[in-house]
Amino acid sequence: MNEEQKAEAGKTVVGEFSEVKHVRGILLMGRYNDPDSGCSSFSMLLGNAPHLDGNYAIFGKDTKGDETLRKLEQLPTRREGIFVMTPTWKLVKKRGR
């Protein structure tokens, strides 16, 4: 991680887990081994991940259909350990959406 990522990774939130299943299109919060270590990291699932059920906070879901997910799968990526990263862009939430 670079210095900016390390600073952000130091901020955490308490885990909030639900009965919602971790399936393709789910947006979930990343964390460390401590369930209350949720941070600025997030993942969009491009496949089902039942091993995450009840262990990781879900805070969104793709509602535009599978076309959006197929576009994400086409992005250039790089690996950092077990993580697949998208190095060429940043996700920005626009107001009112």
XYZ file of N, CA and C in Angstrom:
291
model
N 0.841 -1.183 0.000
C 0.000 0.000 0.000
C 0.885 1.245 0.000
N 0.400 2.283 -0.668
C 1.117 3.549 -0.600
C 0.707 4.286 0.686
N 1.311 5.445 0.953
C 1.050 6.168 2.209
C -0.411 6.601 2.340
N -1.004 7.047 1.247
C -2.418 7.458 1.283
C -3.311 6.277 1.643
N -3.040 5.121 1.045
C -3.829 3.922 1.341
C -3.642 3.491 2.791
N -2.430 3.584 3.311
C -2.171 3.223 4.706
C -2.934 4.124 5.659
N -2.983 5.422 5.357
C -3.714 6.370 6.214
C -5.200 6.042 6.216
N -5.752 5.763 5.049
C -7.176 5.418 4.964
C -7.467 4.088 5.628
N -6.548 3.138 5.484
C -6.740 1.813 6.070
C -6.773 1.864 7.594
N -6.241 2.921 8.180
C -6.249 3.068 9.628
C -7.602 3.445 10.192
N -8.520 3.893 9.349
C -9.867 4.269 9.785
C -10.754 3.030 9.693
N -11.463 2.722 10.761
C -12.298 1.516 10.764
C -13.713 1.797 11.260
N -14.607 0.860 10.975
C -15.989 0.928 11.455
C -16.364 -0.429 12.054
N -17.363 -0.417 12.901
C -17.864 -1.638 13.527
C -18.578 -2.484 12.466
N -18.358 -3.792 12.521
C -18.983 -4.708 11.564
C -20.496 -4.756 11.708
N -21.186 -4.732 10.590
C -22.648 -4.871 10.546
C -22.954 -5.948 9.525
N -23.267 -7.138 9.996
C -23.464 -8.275 9.113
C -24.944 -8.615 9.015
N -25.338 -9.170 7.884
C -26.755 -9.449 7.654
C -26.925 -10.860 7.096
N -28.164 -11.194 6.818
C -28.514 -12.494 6.242
C -28.418 -12.455 4.715
N -28.148 -11.292 4.133
C -28.058 -11.163 2.677
C -26.899 -12.015 2.180
N -27.128 -12.738 1.090
C -26.110 -13.621 0.531
C -25.122 -12.846 -0.338
N -23.886 -13.268 -0.329
C -22.817 -12.667 -1.136
C -22.834 -13.317 -2.524
N -23.552 -12.693 -3.422
C -23.711 -13.195 -4.786
C -23.197 -12.158 -5.789
N -23.104 -12.543 -7.024
C -22.643 -11.660 -8.098
C -23.386 -10.323 -8.030
N -22.636 -9.231 -8.085
C -23.219 -7.895 -8.079
C -23.269 -7.215 -6.724
N -22.909 -7.928 -5.667
C -22.925 -7.357 -4.310
C -21.698 -6.475 -4.104
N -21.899 -5.346 -3.427
C -20.814 -4.436 -3.043
C -20.613 -4.614 -1.545
N -19.400 -4.991 -1.142
C -19.166 -5.260 0.264
C -17.934 -4.545 0.778
N -17.913 -4.340 2.081
C -16.810 -3.642 2.733
C -15.675 -4.611 3.018
N -14.455 -4.157 2.747
C -13.283 -4.950 3.090
C -12.947 -4.780 4.565
N -12.230 -5.725 5.107
C -11.786 -5.639 6.495
C -10.643 -6.607 6.715
N -10.041 -6.506 7.894
C -8.992 -7.439 8.306
C -9.637 -8.575 9.081
N -8.860 -9.387 9.801
C -9.416 -10.514 10.546
C -10.406 -10.093 11.623
N -10.187 -8.929 12.225
C -11.097 -8.409 13.252
C -12.410 -8.000 12.583
N -13.550 -8.547 13.016
C -14.830 -8.204 12.392
C -15.180 -6.716 12.484
N -14.551 -5.998 13.417
C -14.811 -4.560 13.565
C -13.712 -3.715 12.922
N -13.084 -4.248 11.886
C -11.994 -3.526 11.227
C -12.352 -3.084 9.814
N -13.665 -2.951 9.537
C -14.086 -2.471 8.222
C -13.433 -1.138 7.921
N -13.064 -0.946 6.661
C -12.311 0.260 6.322
C -12.744 0.817 4.966
N -11.891 1.590 4.360
C -12.229 2.263 3.113
C -12.160 1.335 1.907
N -11.743 0.131 2.095
C -11.647 -0.837 1.014
C -13.016 -1.462 0.746
N -13.299 -1.714 -0.526
C -14.549 -2.390 -0.862
C -14.329 -3.302 -2.050
N -15.264 -4.207 -2.253
C -15.201 -5.141 -3.379
C -16.560 -5.231 -4.036
N -16.539 -5.431 -5.344
C -17.742 -5.753 -6.116
C -17.573 -7.210 -6.518
N -18.521 -8.042 -6.125
C -18.407 -9.461 -6.436
C -18.795 -9.734 -7.881
N -17.915 -10.423 -8.588
C -18.180 -10.812 -9.976
C -18.571 -12.283 -10.050
N -18.801 -12.875 -8.884
C -19.263 -14.251 -8.777
C -19.807 -14.475 -7.378
N -20.424 -15.614 -7.149
C -20.961 -15.925 -5.830
C -19.825 -16.246 -4.861
N -19.968 -15.842 -3.605
C -18.940 -16.070 -2.588
C -19.599 -16.453 -1.265
N -20.192 -17.649 -1.186
C -20.915 -18.048 0.031
C -20.046 -18.094 1.281
N -18.722 -18.245 1.132
C -17.835 -18.268 2.296
C -17.786 -16.912 3.003
N -18.285 -15.843 2.352
C -18.318 -14.513 2.961
C -19.624 -14.238 3.707
N -20.650 -15.059 3.478
C -21.967 -14.838 4.077
C -21.871 -14.705 5.594
N -22.469 -13.646 6.133
C -22.499 -13.416 7.571
C -21.191 -12.917 8.158
N -20.184 -12.695 7.309
C -18.867 -12.289 7.800
C -18.393 -10.938 7.283
N -19.017 -10.441 6.245
C -18.608 -9.165 5.653
C -19.835 -8.302 5.414
N -19.720 -7.006 5.715
C -20.844 -6.075 5.593
C -21.134 -5.781 4.122
N -22.394 -5.926 3.753
C -22.864 -5.600 2.410
C -23.496 -4.223 2.472
N -23.125 -3.345 1.552
C -23.745 -2.024 1.559
C -24.253 -1.595 0.191
N -24.324 -2.517 -0.732
C -24.868 -2.165 -2.034
C -24.991 -3.368 -2.938
N -25.664 -3.132 -4.074
C -25.851 -4.179 -5.077
C -26.031 -3.515 -6.430
N -25.444 -4.112 -7.451
C -25.642 -3.619 -8.807
C -27.124 -3.747 -9.167
N -27.719 -2.661 -9.602
C -29.138 -2.675 -9.970
C -29.347 -2.411 -11.452
N -28.266 -2.273 -12.201
C -28.374 -1.969 -13.634
C -28.309 -3.224 -14.503
N -28.146 -4.379 -13.890
C -28.101 -5.616 -14.650
C -26.695 -6.110 -14.904
N -26.609 -7.281 -15.490
C -25.332 -7.951 -15.670
C -24.401 -7.233 -16.640
N -24.925 -6.365 -17.476
C -24.067 -5.637 -18.422
C -23.003 -4.829 -17.684
N -23.380 -4.196 -16.590
C -22.427 -3.423 -15.789
C -21.313 -4.312 -15.266
N -21.665 -5.486 -14.765
C -20.664 -6.408 -14.229
C -19.756 -6.933 -15.331
N -20.314 -7.209 -16.493
C -19.486 -7.658 -17.616
C -18.482 -6.583 -18.011
N -18.876 -5.316 -17.944
C -17.949 -4.218 -18.237
C -16.832 -4.163 -17.201
N -17.164 -4.379 -15.921
C -16.138 -4.405 -14.875
C -15.136 -5.528 -15.126
N -15.633 -6.661 -15.588
C -14.747 -7.796 -15.846
C -13.754 -7.515 -16.974
N -14.073 -6.558 -17.835
C -13.205 -6.227 -18.963
C -12.122 -5.203 -18.616
N -12.181 -4.582 -17.438
C -11.194 -3.576 -17.062
C -9.811 -4.183 -16.885
N -8.772 -3.429 -17.249
C -7.417 -3.921 -16.985
C -7.186 -3.971 -15.476
N -6.530 -5.016 -15.015
C -6.314 -5.194 -13.578
C -4.875 -5.603 -13.298
N -4.527 -5.546 -12.018
C -3.258 -6.082 -11.545
C -3.545 -6.784 -10.227
N -2.727 -7.729 -9.858
C -2.917 -8.478 -8.612
C -1.993 -7.969 -7.528
N -2.535 -7.892 -6.309
C -1.756 -7.613 -5.101
C -2.150 -8.690 -4.111
N -1.357 -9.729 -4.027
C -1.710 -10.867 -3.177
C -2.963 -11.532 -3.714
N -3.976 -11.660 -2.855
C -5.220 -12.296 -3.286
C -6.178 -11.300 -3.929
N -5.797 -10.021 -3.967
C -6.695 -8.985 -4.455
C -6.450 -8.668 -5.918
N -7.524 -8.399 -6.627
C -7.440 -7.930 -8.008
C -7.787 -6.456 -7.980
N -6.880 -5.625 -8.451
C -7.033 -4.169 -8.364
C -7.277 -3.571 -9.752
N -7.994 -2.455 -9.786
C -8.159 -1.694 -11.026
C -7.317 -0.434 -10.902
N -6.152 -0.409 -11.511
C -5.202 0.686 -11.290
C -5.444 1.946 -12.115
N -6.276 1.899 -13.113
C -6.339 3.022 -14.046
C -7.478 3.997 -13.800
N -8.320 3.773 -12.789
C -9.441 4.678 -12.551
C -9.826 4.639 -11.080
N -10.588 5.647 -10.664
C -11.144 5.700 -9.316
C -12.654 5.797 -9.425
N -13.361 5.123 -8.545
C -14.803 5.189 -8.495
C -15.216 6.422 -7.712
N -16.053 7.243 -8.315
C -16.507 8.470 -7.666
C -18.026 8.459 -7.644
N -18.613 8.636 -6.477
C -20.071 8.702 -6.375
C -20.510 10.127 -6.695
N -21.462 10.233 -7.613
C -21.978 11.547 -7.974
C -23.170 11.867 -7.076
N -23.296 13.125 -6.722
C -24.423 13.548 -5.883
C -25.745 13.284 -6.578
N -26.739 12.893 -5.765
C -28.081 12.693 -6.295
C -28.294 11.365 -6.963
N -27.327 10.473 -6.841
C -27.505 9.163 -7.480
C -27.481 8.067 -6.454
